Coordinates of C-alpha atoms in Angstrom, one line a residue:
X8 CA -56.8 -103.5 -59.6
X9 CA -59.9 -104.0 -61.7
X10 CA -62.1 -106.9 -60.7
X11 CA -62.8 -109.8 -63.1
X12 CA -66.4 -108.5 -63.6
X13 CA -65.2 -105.1 -64.6
X14 CA -62.9 -106.5 -67.2
X15 CA -64.3 -109.8 -68.6
X16 CA -61.7 -112.0 -70.1
X17 CA -61.5 -112.3 -73.9
X18 CA -62.3 -115.8 -75.2
X19 CA -60.2 -117.2 -78.1
X20 CA -60.6 -120.4 -79.9
X21 CA -57.8 -123.1 -79.4
X22 CA -55.8 -124.2 -82.3
X23 CA -54.9 -127.7 -83.5
X24 CA -51.4 -129.0 -84.2
X25 CA -51.3 -127.3 -87.7
X26 CA -52.3 -123.9 -86.3
X27 CA -56.0 -124.1 -87.4
X28 CA -58.8 -123.3 -85.1
X29 CA -60.2 -126.4 -83.4
X30 CA -63.9 -127.2 -83.9
X31 CA -64.5 -127.5 -80.1
X32 CA -63.4 -125.5 -77.0
X33 CA -63.8 -126.0 -73.3
X34 CA -65.5 -123.3 -71.1
X35 CA -64.3 -122.3 -67.6
X36 CA -66.1 -125.3 -66.1
X37 CA -64.4 -127.7 -68.4
X38 CA -67.4 -128.3 -70.6
X39 CA -66.8 -128.7 -74.3
X40 CA -68.4 -126.1 -76.5
X41 CA -68.8 -126.1 -80.2
X42 CA -67.0 -123.6 -82.4
X43 CA -70.2 -121.7 -83.0
X44 CA -71.2 -121.6 -79.3
X45 CA -67.7 -120.4 -78.3
X46 CA -67.8 -117.5 -80.8
X47 CA -71.2 -116.5 -79.4
X48 CA -70.0 -116.6 -75.8
X49 CA -66.9 -114.5 -76.8
X50 CA -69.2 -111.9 -78.4
X51 CA -71.4 -111.7 -75.4
X52 CA -68.4 -111.1 -73.1
X53 CA -67.1 -108.4 -75.4
X54 CA -70.4 -106.7 -75.4
X55 CA -70.6 -106.7 -71.6
X56 CA -67.1 -105.3 -71.4
X57 CA -68.0 -102.4 -73.7
X58 CA -71.2 -101.6 -71.8
X59 CA -69.4 -101.5 -68.5
X60 CA -66.7 -99.2 -69.9
X61 CA -69.3 -96.9 -71.3
X62 CA -71.2 -96.8 -68.0
X63 CA -68.1 -96.0 -66.1
X64 CA -67.2 -93.2 -68.6
X65 CA -70.7 -91.7 -68.3
X66 CA -70.6 -91.8 -64.5
X67 CA -67.2 -90.1 -64.5
X68 CA -68.4 -87.5 -66.9
X69 CA -71.5 -86.8 -64.9
X70 CA -69.5 -86.4 -61.7
X71 CA -67.0 -84.1 -63.4
X72 CA -69.9 -82.1 -64.9
X73 CA -71.6 -81.6 -61.5
X74 CA -68.3 -80.5 -59.9
X75 CA -67.7 -78.0 -62.7
X76 CA -71.3 -76.6 -62.7
X77 CA -71.3 -73.3 -60.8
X78 CA -75.1 -73.4 -60.7
X79 CA -75.5 -76.8 -59.1
X80 CA -76.9 -75.2 -56.0
X81 CA -79.9 -74.0 -58.0
X82 CA -81.3 -77.5 -58.6
X83 CA -81.4 -81.0 -57.3
X84 CA -83.2 -83.3 -54.8
X85 CA -83.8 -81.8 -51.4
X86 CA -82.1 -83.9 -48.7
X87 CA -84.4 -85.5 -46.1
X88 CA -83.0 -83.5 -43.3
X89 CA -84.2 -80.3 -45.0
X90 CA -87.7 -81.7 -45.0
X91 CA -87.8 -82.5 -41.2
X92 CA -88.8 -79.1 -40.1
X93 CA -85.2 -78.1 -39.7
X94 CA -85.9 -74.4 -39.7
X95 CA -88.5 -71.7 -40.5
X96 CA -87.3 -70.0 -43.6
X97 CA -90.0 -67.3 -43.8
X98 CA -90.4 -68.0 -47.6
X99 CA -93.8 -67.4 -49.0
X100 CA -95.4 -69.6 -51.6
X101 CA -97.8 -68.4 -54.2
X102 CA -100.7 -70.7 -55.2
X103 CA -100.7 -71.7 -58.9
X104 CA -104.3 -70.7 -59.2
X105 CA -103.4 -67.1 -58.3
X106 CA -100.7 -66.6 -61.0
X107 CA -101.9 -64.0 -63.5
X108 CA -100.8 -61.1 -65.6
X109 CA -100.7 -58.7 -62.6
X110 CA -97.6 -60.6 -61.3
X111 CA -95.6 -60.0 -64.5
X112 CA -91.9 -59.6 -63.8
X113 CA -92.4 -60.6 -60.2
X114 CA -90.5 -63.4 -58.5
X115 CA -92.6 -66.2 -57.2
X116 CA -92.1 -69.5 -55.3
X117 CA -94.5 -72.3 -56.2
X118 CA -94.9 -75.9 -55.3
X119 CA -96.8 -78.5 -57.3
X120 CA -96.7 -81.8 -59.2
X121 CA -95.0 -82.2 -62.5
X122 CA -97.9 -83.0 -64.8
X123 CA -95.9 -83.0 -68.0
X124 CA -92.2 -82.7 -68.8
X125 CA -90.9 -82.0 -72.3
X126 CA -87.4 -81.3 -73.6
X127 CA -86.6 -79.2 -76.7
X128 CA -83.0 -80.1 -77.5
X129 CA -80.5 -79.8 -74.7
X130 CA -81.1 -76.1 -73.9
X131 CA -84.8 -75.8 -73.3
X132 CA -87.4 -77.7 -71.2
X133 CA -91.0 -77.2 -70.4
X134 CA -92.7 -78.4 -67.1
X135 CA -96.4 -78.0 -66.5
X136 CA -96.9 -77.8 -62.7
X137 CA -100.3 -78.6 -61.1
X138 CA -101.7 -77.6 -57.8
X139 CA -105.4 -78.0 -56.7
X140 CA -106.5 -78.5 -60.3
X141 CA -104.8 -75.4 -61.6
X142 CA -101.7 -75.6 -63.9
X143 CA -98.9 -73.3 -65.1
X144 CA -96.2 -73.7 -67.7
X145 CA -92.7 -73.4 -66.4
X146 CA -89.8 -72.8 -68.8
X147 CA -86.1 -73.6 -68.4
X148 CA -83.8 -71.9 -71.0
X149 CA -80.1 -72.3 -70.8
X150 CA -78.6 -68.8 -70.0
X151 CA -75.2 -67.8 -68.4
X152 CA -75.4 -67.5 -64.6
X153 CA -79.1 -68.4 -64.6
X154 CA -79.7 -71.9 -66.0
X155 CA -77.2 -74.5 -67.0
X156 CA -77.5 -77.5 -69.3
X157 CA -77.1 -79.8 -66.3
X158 CA -80.2 -78.0 -64.7
X159 CA -82.2 -78.7 -67.9
X160 CA -81.1 -82.3 -67.8
X161 CA -82.2 -82.6 -64.2
X162 CA -85.6 -81.2 -65.0
X163 CA -86.1 -83.7 -67.8
X164 CA -85.0 -86.6 -65.6
X165 CA -87.9 -86.0 -63.2
X166 CA -90.7 -88.5 -63.4
X167 CA -94.3 -87.3 -63.9
X168 CA -96.2 -86.4 -60.7
X169 CA -93.0 -85.7 -58.8
X170 CA -93.5 -83.0 -56.2
X171 CA -91.2 -80.0 -56.9
X172 CA -90.5 -76.4 -55.8
X173 CA -89.8 -73.8 -58.4
X174 CA -88.5 -70.2 -58.0
X175 CA -88.8 -68.0 -61.0
X176 CA -90.0 -64.9 -62.8
X177 CA -93.6 -64.5 -64.1
X178 CA -93.8 -63.7 -67.8
X179 CA -96.7 -63.1 -70.1
X180 CA -96.3 -64.9 -73.5
X181 CA -97.6 -63.3 -76.7
X182 CA -99.9 -66.2 -77.6
X183 CA -102.5 -68.1 -75.6
X184 CA -101.2 -71.1 -73.6
X185 CA -103.3 -74.1 -74.5
X186 CA -101.7 -76.7 -72.2
X187 CA -102.3 -74.9 -68.9
X188 CA -105.0 -73.1 -67.0
X189 CA -103.0 -70.0 -66.1
X190 CA -102.2 -67.7 -69.0
X191 CA -98.7 -66.8 -67.7
X192 CA -95.4 -68.6 -67.7
X193 CA -92.7 -69.0 -65.0
X194 CA -89.1 -68.5 -66.1
X195 CA -87.4 -71.0 -63.9
X196 CA -84.4 -69.9 -61.9
X197 CA -84.3 -72.7 -59.2
X198 CA -85.8 -76.2 -59.3
X199 CA -85.8 -78.6 -56.4
X200 CA -87.2 -82.1 -56.2
X201 CA -89.2 -82.6 -53.0
X202 CA -90.6 -86.0 -53.6
X203 CA -90.0 -88.1 -56.7
X204 CA -92.8 -90.3 -58.1
X205 CA -92.1 -93.8 -59.4
X206 CA -91.3 -93.7 -63.2
X207 CA -94.2 -95.9 -64.2
X208 CA -97.3 -95.0 -62.2
X209 CA -99.9 -97.9 -61.7
X210 CA -102.8 -95.5 -62.5
X211 CA -104.0 -93.3 -65.3
X212 CA -103.4 -89.7 -64.1
X213 CA -106.0 -88.2 -66.3
X214 CA -108.7 -90.5 -65.0
X215 CA -107.6 -90.2 -61.4
X216 CA -107.4 -86.4 -61.5
X217 CA -111.0 -85.7 -60.8
X218 CA -111.0 -83.1 -58.1
X219 CA -112.8 -83.6 -54.8
X220 CA -113.0 -79.8 -54.5
X221 CA -115.8 -79.5 -57.0
X222 CA -117.7 -82.3 -55.4
X223 CA -117.3 -80.6 -52.0
X224 CA -118.6 -77.3 -53.4
X225 CA -121.7 -79.1 -54.7
X226 CA -122.2 -80.6 -51.3
X227 CA -121.9 -77.2 -49.7
X228 CA -124.6 -75.8 -51.9
X229 CA -126.8 -78.8 -51.1
X230 CA -126.3 -78.3 -47.4
X231 CA -126.8 -74.5 -47.4
X232 CA -130.0 -74.7 -49.5
X233 CA -131.6 -77.3 -47.2
X234 CA -130.6 -75.4 -44.1
X235 CA -132.3 -72.3 -45.7
X236 CA -135.4 -74.4 -46.2
X237 CA -135.6 -75.4 -42.6
X238 CA -134.0 -78.8 -42.8
X239 CA -131.9 -80.2 -39.9
X240 CA -128.7 -82.2 -40.5
X241 CA -128.5 -85.6 -38.8
X242 CA -126.1 -88.6 -38.5
X243 CA -127.5 -92.1 -38.6
X244 CA -125.9 -95.5 -37.9
X245 CA -124.1 -97.3 -40.7
X246 CA -124.0 -100.7 -38.9
X247 CA -127.5 -102.0 -38.6
X248 CA -129.3 -105.3 -37.9
X249 CA -131.0 -105.8 -41.2
X250 CA -131.6 -104.6 -44.7
X251 CA -132.9 -101.0 -44.8
X252 CA -134.4 -101.2 -48.3
X253 CA -134.6 -104.8 -49.7
X254 CA -134.0 -105.5 -53.3
X255 CA -130.3 -104.5 -53.3
X256 CA -127.9 -107.0 -51.8
X257 CA -126.3 -105.9 -48.6
X258 CA -122.8 -106.4 -47.1
X259 CA -123.3 -108.9 -44.2
X260 CA -121.0 -109.3 -41.3
X261 CA -120.8 -110.8 -37.8
X262 CA -121.3 -108.4 -34.9
X263 CA -120.3 -110.2 -31.6
X264 CA -122.1 -113.4 -32.7
X265 CA -125.1 -111.6 -34.1
X266 CA -125.9 -111.0 -37.8
X267 CA -125.5 -107.4 -39.0
X268 CA -125.0 -105.5 -42.2
X269 CA -123.7 -102.1 -43.6
X270 CA -126.5 -99.6 -44.2
X271 CA -127.8 -99.4 -47.7
X272 CA -129.3 -96.0 -46.8
X273 CA -130.3 -94.0 -43.7
X274 CA -133.9 -94.3 -44.9
X275 CA -135.4 -96.0 -41.8
X276 CA -133.7 -93.7 -39.3
X277 CA -134.7 -90.6 -41.3
X278 CA -138.3 -91.6 -41.1
X279 CA -138.0 -92.3 -37.4
X280 CA -136.6 -88.7 -37.1
X281 CA -139.6 -87.3 -38.8
X282 CA -141.8 -89.3 -36.4
X283 CA -139.9 -87.5 -33.6
X284 CA -141.2 -84.1 -35.0
X285 CA -138.0 -83.0 -36.7
X286 CA -140.1 -82.0 -39.7
X287 CA -137.4 -81.9 -42.3
X288 CA -134.0 -83.7 -42.1
X289 CA -131.0 -84.4 -44.3
X290 CA -127.8 -86.4 -44.2
X291 CA -124.6 -86.5 -46.2
X292 CA -122.8 -89.7 -45.5
X293 CA -121.5 -93.1 -46.8
X294 CA -123.8 -95.7 -48.3
X295 CA -122.9 -99.4 -48.9
X296 CA -124.4 -101.7 -51.5
X297 CA -123.3 -105.1 -52.7
X298 CA -124.1 -104.2 -56.3
X299 CA -123.7 -106.8 -59.1
X300 CA -123.8 -104.3 -61.9
X301 CA -120.6 -102.9 -63.4
X302 CA -121.5 -99.3 -64.5
X303 CA -120.3 -95.9 -63.3
X304 CA -123.7 -95.6 -61.6
X305 CA -123.5 -98.8 -59.6
X306 CA -121.0 -98.5 -56.8
X307 CA -120.5 -100.6 -53.7
X308 CA -119.7 -97.5 -51.7
X309 CA -120.6 -93.9 -52.4
X310 CA -121.6 -90.6 -50.7
X311 CA -125.3 -90.4 -50.3
X312 CA -127.3 -87.1 -50.2
X313 CA -130.4 -88.0 -48.3
X314 CA -133.4 -85.9 -47.5
X315 CA -136.6 -86.6 -45.5
X316 CA -139.5 -84.3 -45.0
X317 CA -143.1 -84.4 -43.8
X318 CA -145.7 -84.0 -46.5
X319 CA -148.7 -81.8 -45.8
X320 CA -150.9 -82.9 -48.7
X321 CA -149.2 -84.0 -51.9
X322 CA -145.8 -85.4 -52.9
X323 CA -145.5 -82.6 -55.4
X324 CA -144.4 -80.6 -52.3
X325 CA -141.2 -82.6 -52.4
X326 CA -140.8 -82.3 -56.2
X327 CA -140.9 -78.5 -55.7
X328 CA -138.1 -78.7 -53.1
X329 CA -136.0 -80.9 -55.4
X330 CA -136.7 -78.6 -58.4
X331 CA -135.4 -75.6 -56.5
X332 CA -132.5 -77.5 -55.0
X333 CA -131.0 -78.6 -58.3
X334 CA -131.6 -75.2 -60.0
X335 CA -129.8 -73.6 -57.0
X336 CA -126.9 -76.1 -57.3
X337 CA -126.5 -75.5 -61.1
X338 CA -126.7 -71.7 -60.6
X339 CA -124.2 -71.6 -57.8
X340 CA -121.7 -73.9 -59.5
X341 CA -121.8 -71.8 -62.7
X342 CA -121.4 -68.6 -60.7
X343 CA -118.8 -69.7 -58.1
X344 CA -116.8 -72.4 -59.9
X345 CA -116.0 -70.8 -63.2
X346 CA -112.2 -71.5 -63.0
X347 CA -112.7 -75.1 -61.9
X348 CA -115.2 -75.7 -64.7
X349 CA -113.0 -74.2 -67.3
X350 CA -110.1 -76.3 -66.1
X351 CA -112.3 -79.4 -66.5
X352 CA -113.5 -78.2 -69.9
X353 CA -109.9 -78.1 -71.2
X354 CA -109.2 -81.7 -70.2
X355 CA -112.7 -83.0 -71.0
X356 CA -114.5 -80.7 -73.5
X357 CA -118.3 -80.5 -72.9
X358 CA -121.3 -78.5 -73.8
X359 CA -123.3 -76.4 -71.3
X360 CA -126.1 -78.3 -69.6
X361 CA -129.6 -77.3 -70.7
X362 CA -132.2 -77.0 -68.0
X363 CA -135.5 -75.2 -67.5
X364 CA -136.2 -72.6 -64.8
X365 CA -139.1 -74.8 -63.8
X366 CA -138.0 -78.4 -64.1
X367 CA -139.9 -80.6 -66.6
X368 CA -142.1 -83.3 -65.0
X369 CA -143.3 -86.4 -66.8
X370 CA -145.2 -89.4 -65.5
X371 CA -143.6 -92.8 -66.0
X372 CA -146.5 -93.7 -68.3
X373 CA -145.8 -90.6 -70.4
X374 CA -142.2 -91.6 -70.6
X375 CA -143.1 -95.1 -71.7
X376 CA -145.4 -93.7 -74.3
X377 CA -142.6 -91.5 -75.8
X378 CA -140.4 -94.5 -76.0
X379 CA -143.1 -96.6 -77.6
X380 CA -143.7 -93.9 -80.2
X381 CA -140.0 -93.9 -81.0
X382 CA -140.1 -97.7 -81.5
X383 CA -138.6 -98.7 -78.1
X384 CA -140.7 -101.4 -76.3
X385 CA -140.4 -101.3 -72.5
X386 CA -142.4 -103.0 -69.7
X387 CA -145.0 -100.5 -68.5
X388 CA -144.8 -102.1 -65.0
X389 CA -141.0 -102.6 -65.0
X390 CA -138.0 -100.3 -64.6
X391 CA -136.1 -98.6 -67.4
X392 CA -132.7 -100.0 -68.3
X393 CA -129.8 -97.7 -69.1
X394 CA -130.4 -97.7 -72.9
X395 CA -134.0 -96.8 -72.4
X396 CA -133.1 -94.0 -70.1
X397 CA -130.6 -92.6 -72.6
X398 CA -133.1 -92.9 -75.4
X399 CA -135.8 -91.1 -73.3
X400 CA -133.2 -88.4 -72.5
X401 CA -132.6 -87.8 -76.1
X402 CA -136.3 -87.6 -76.9
X403 CA -136.9 -85.1 -74.0
X404 CA -134.0 -83.0 -75.3
X405 CA -135.5 -82.9 -78.8
X406 CA -139.0 -82.1 -77.6
X407 CA -138.5 -79.9 -74.6
X408 CA -134.9 -78.6 -75.1
X409 CA -133.8 -79.7 -71.6
X410 CA -131.3 -82.3 -70.3
X411 CA -132.7 -82.2 -66.8
X412 CA -136.1 -83.6 -66.0
X413 CA -138.2 -85.5 -63.4
X414 CA -140.0 -88.8 -64.1
X415 CA -142.7 -89.7 -61.4
X416 CA -145.3 -92.3 -60.7
X417 CA -143.0 -95.3 -61.1
X418 CA -144.3 -98.8 -61.0
X419 CA -144.7 -100.0 -57.3
X420 CA -143.0 -103.3 -58.1
X421 CA -139.6 -101.6 -58.7
X422 CA -139.7 -99.5 -55.6
X423 CA -138.7 -100.2 -52.0
X424 CA -141.2 -101.7 -49.5
X425 CA -142.0 -98.4 -47.8
X426 CA -143.2 -96.6 -51.0
X427 CA -146.8 -95.3 -51.1
X428 CA -149.0 -96.7 -53.9
X429 CA -150.9 -94.2 -56.1
X430 CA -154.4 -93.5 -54.9
X431 CA -155.9 -94.1 -58.4
X432 CA -153.8 -97.1 -59.4
X433 CA -152.0 -99.3 -56.9
X434 CA -149.7 -100.6 -59.6
X435 CA -147.9 -97.3 -59.6
X436 CA -146.3 -95.3 -56.7
X437 CA -145.8 -91.8 -55.4
X438 CA -142.2 -91.8 -56.3
X439 CA -139.9 -90.1 -58.8
X440 CA -136.5 -90.1 -60.3
X441 CA -134.4 -87.2 -61.5
X442 CA -132.4 -87.5 -64.7
X443 CA -129.4 -85.3 -65.7
X444 CA -128.0 -85.5 -69.3
X445 CA -129.4 -89.0 -69.8
X446 CA -129.1 -89.1 -73.5
X447 CA -127.5 -91.1 -76.3
X448 CA -124.3 -90.0 -78.1
X449 CA -122.7 -88.3 -75.1
X450 CA -118.9 -89.1 -74.8
X451 CA -117.8 -91.3 -72.0
X452 CA -117.4 -89.4 -68.8
X453 CA -120.1 -86.8 -69.8
X454 CA -123.1 -89.1 -69.5
X455 CA -124.4 -88.3 -66.1
X456 CA -127.6 -89.9 -64.8
X457 CA -128.2 -88.8 -61.3
X458 CA -130.9 -91.3 -60.4
X459 CA -132.5 -90.1 -57.2
X460 CA -135.3 -92.2 -55.6
X461 CA -137.9 -90.0 -54.0
X462 CA -140.8 -91.8 -52.4
X463 CA -143.7 -91.2 -50.1
X464 CA -143.8 -93.6 -47.2
X465 CA -146.2 -96.4 -47.8
X466 CA -147.2 -97.5 -44.2
X467 CA -147.1 -94.2 -42.4
X468 CA -150.7 -94.5 -41.3
X469 CA -151.0 -98.3 -41.3
X470 CA -148.0 -100.1 -39.7
X471 CA -149.6 -103.4 -40.5
X472 CA -149.5 -102.6 -44.2
X473 CA -145.9 -101.5 -43.9
X474 CA -145.0 -104.9 -42.4
X475 CA -146.9 -106.7 -45.2
X476 CA -145.0 -104.8 -47.9
X477 CA -141.7 -105.6 -46.1
X478 CA -142.5 -109.3 -46.1
X479 CA -143.5 -109.2 -49.8
X480 CA -140.0 -107.7 -50.5
X481 CA -138.3 -110.5 -48.7
X482 CA -137.3 -108.5 -45.6
X483 CA -137.4 -110.1 -42.1
X484 CA -139.9 -107.9 -40.2
X485 CA -138.1 -108.7 -36.9
X486 CA -135.0 -106.9 -38.1
X487 CA -137.0 -103.7 -38.6
X488 CA -139.5 -104.0 -35.8
X489 CA -138.3 -100.9 -34.0
X490 CA -138.7 -98.9 -37.2
X491 CA -142.3 -100.2 -37.7
X492 CA -143.3 -99.7 -34.1
X493 CA -142.2 -96.0 -34.3
X494 CA -145.2 -95.5 -36.6
X495 CA -147.6 -96.9 -34.0
X496 CA -146.5 -94.1 -31.7
X497 CA -146.3 -91.2 -34.1
X498 CA -148.0 -91.2 -37.5
X499 CA -147.1 -88.5 -40.0
X500 CA -146.9 -88.4 -43.8
X501 CA -143.3 -88.1 -44.9
X502 CA -140.9 -88.4 -47.8
X503 CA -138.0 -88.5 -49.3
X504 CA -134.8 -90.3 -49.9
X505 CA -132.2 -89.0 -52.3
X506 CA -129.4 -91.3 -53.1
X507 CA -127.0 -89.4 -55.3
X508 CA -123.7 -90.9 -56.4
X509 CA -121.0 -88.3 -55.8
X510 CA -119.4 -89.3 -59.1
X511 CA -122.5 -88.8 -61.0
X512 CA -123.1 -85.5 -59.3
X513 CA -119.7 -84.3 -60.4
X514 CA -120.3 -85.4 -64.0
X515 CA -123.3 -83.1 -64.0
X516 CA -121.5 -80.0 -62.8
X517 CA -121.5 -78.3 -66.1
X518 CA -122.2 -74.7 -67.1
X519 CA -125.9 -74.4 -67.8
X520 CA -128.3 -72.2 -69.7
X521 CA -132.0 -72.0 -69.6
X522 CA -134.5 -72.9 -72.2
X523 CA -138.0 -71.5 -72.1
X524 CA -140.4 -74.2 -73.1
X525 CA -144.1 -74.8 -72.1
X526 CA -144.4 -77.7 -69.7
X527 CA -146.9 -80.5 -70.4
X528 CA -150.1 -80.3 -68.5
X529 CA -150.4 -82.9 -65.7
X530 CA -153.5 -84.5 -64.3
X531 CA -151.7 -85.0 -61.0
X532 CA -151.4 -81.3 -60.0
X533 CA -152.1 -80.8 -56.3
X534 CA -154.9 -78.6 -55.1
X535 CA -154.0 -74.9 -54.5
X536 CA -154.6 -75.2 -50.8
X537 CA -151.7 -74.0 -48.7
X538 CA -150.7 -74.4 -45.0
X539 CA -149.1 -72.1 -42.5
X540 CA -146.3 -73.3 -40.2
X541 CA -148.8 -73.9 -37.4
X542 CA -150.8 -76.5 -39.4
X543 CA -150.2 -80.1 -38.5
X544 CA -151.2 -81.7 -41.8
X545 CA -151.3 -85.4 -42.2

């Protein structure tokens, strides 16, 4: 017997003594309704009844269709019990990134996420499957004993980013495939849903699809290069008693009744390691900063690439290391990440990064002068804002044909307390920043400024001066007393902190080519004197 909700009653208007419809009617609760309201209520109930009948008919048709589909075992959602390590099937999966023309007519089993799903009528559907940044186009075409309409319908009902298994035959189309990284197709024979994604994802997939693999490869190059140059990897505390830099706000917290904060950088501990005769050290680890700025270069937490080394005579020794480091990273990424870079290029088209074999070096004053000649006024003793940096990047590209350069001798006022003043002008410092593709007119996502602060330590030989600088920067000397005391015990000249946002570094991982341009002469060239490994320097 059908329930009342399944078959809503029809509502008719009552009639008066002469057979005419009354102007009022009572609802089921006894309330009087107007003639117009009664008609509206009757129409609503009739619409509901028709919808319920249509839904019931569709459900019955679907059930009948499944029962009558002899290929129903070739598709569908995998039951949970099958995903609980029920048995070892011995099946072998092929990585999507390995699918190529050599596998033509071979049967493969692949697993990935449904990046896009598109139906062409009722008989054809296209799925682009993604795994580890690589994509392949999978095709379902209705064919007797192979693919049914119900299977095509199941495929198109999947939500984007659902995890699926596909068995099929590799084919090579006659035209290039523009929507996938692999230039082959998989003719689907079996399709199983492993894990369905929600229909409306709360994130933008394209923005969230930045691969950690490329970032890790860049870190590997960074690590391997420094190890080859005699650096030692270290791990420093991230929970410390006071600010490690000053200037930037810190995340403060209570540590068993005592004030503490998250480390802004491993700078102080790296310098202490150099005092312990490590010579050259580096660290790849998390950095925390309570930034107030809202740009892609100001993050509250990021991965820092930090380097510290003893200086024998001139801070250009450090610039040389940085120069070779970045060139090595660019070269290795171009050589060993061609597939990944091409996959990125298809989603975010970009031009090859231009850089010199010997990196261009400009003083801060030279940069300010270039901006001034271009009509941009900047404070010669202040820092450059983002727009000034972009403008300078454009000017450098036009004049020197490079998008990668180093700006050194920054104003001391905009540097941390431990930065060494220049010998000839204490208003400036022995510090430098590295800029990558810092130019105007670059599409969003391709503007990459890797701002790296390299600075020679200010109080290495005079701890009292270091304490004075810390106080001037608003840092409580008592919170860094152990750090300052370490220089009373062991005094060496040292350098260098590199704070690289991993996001920015990834933005800069572009194919590169070299431009041969004459570098500007600098009055700050170090003397040609060299040291052997047995020299103590300092």
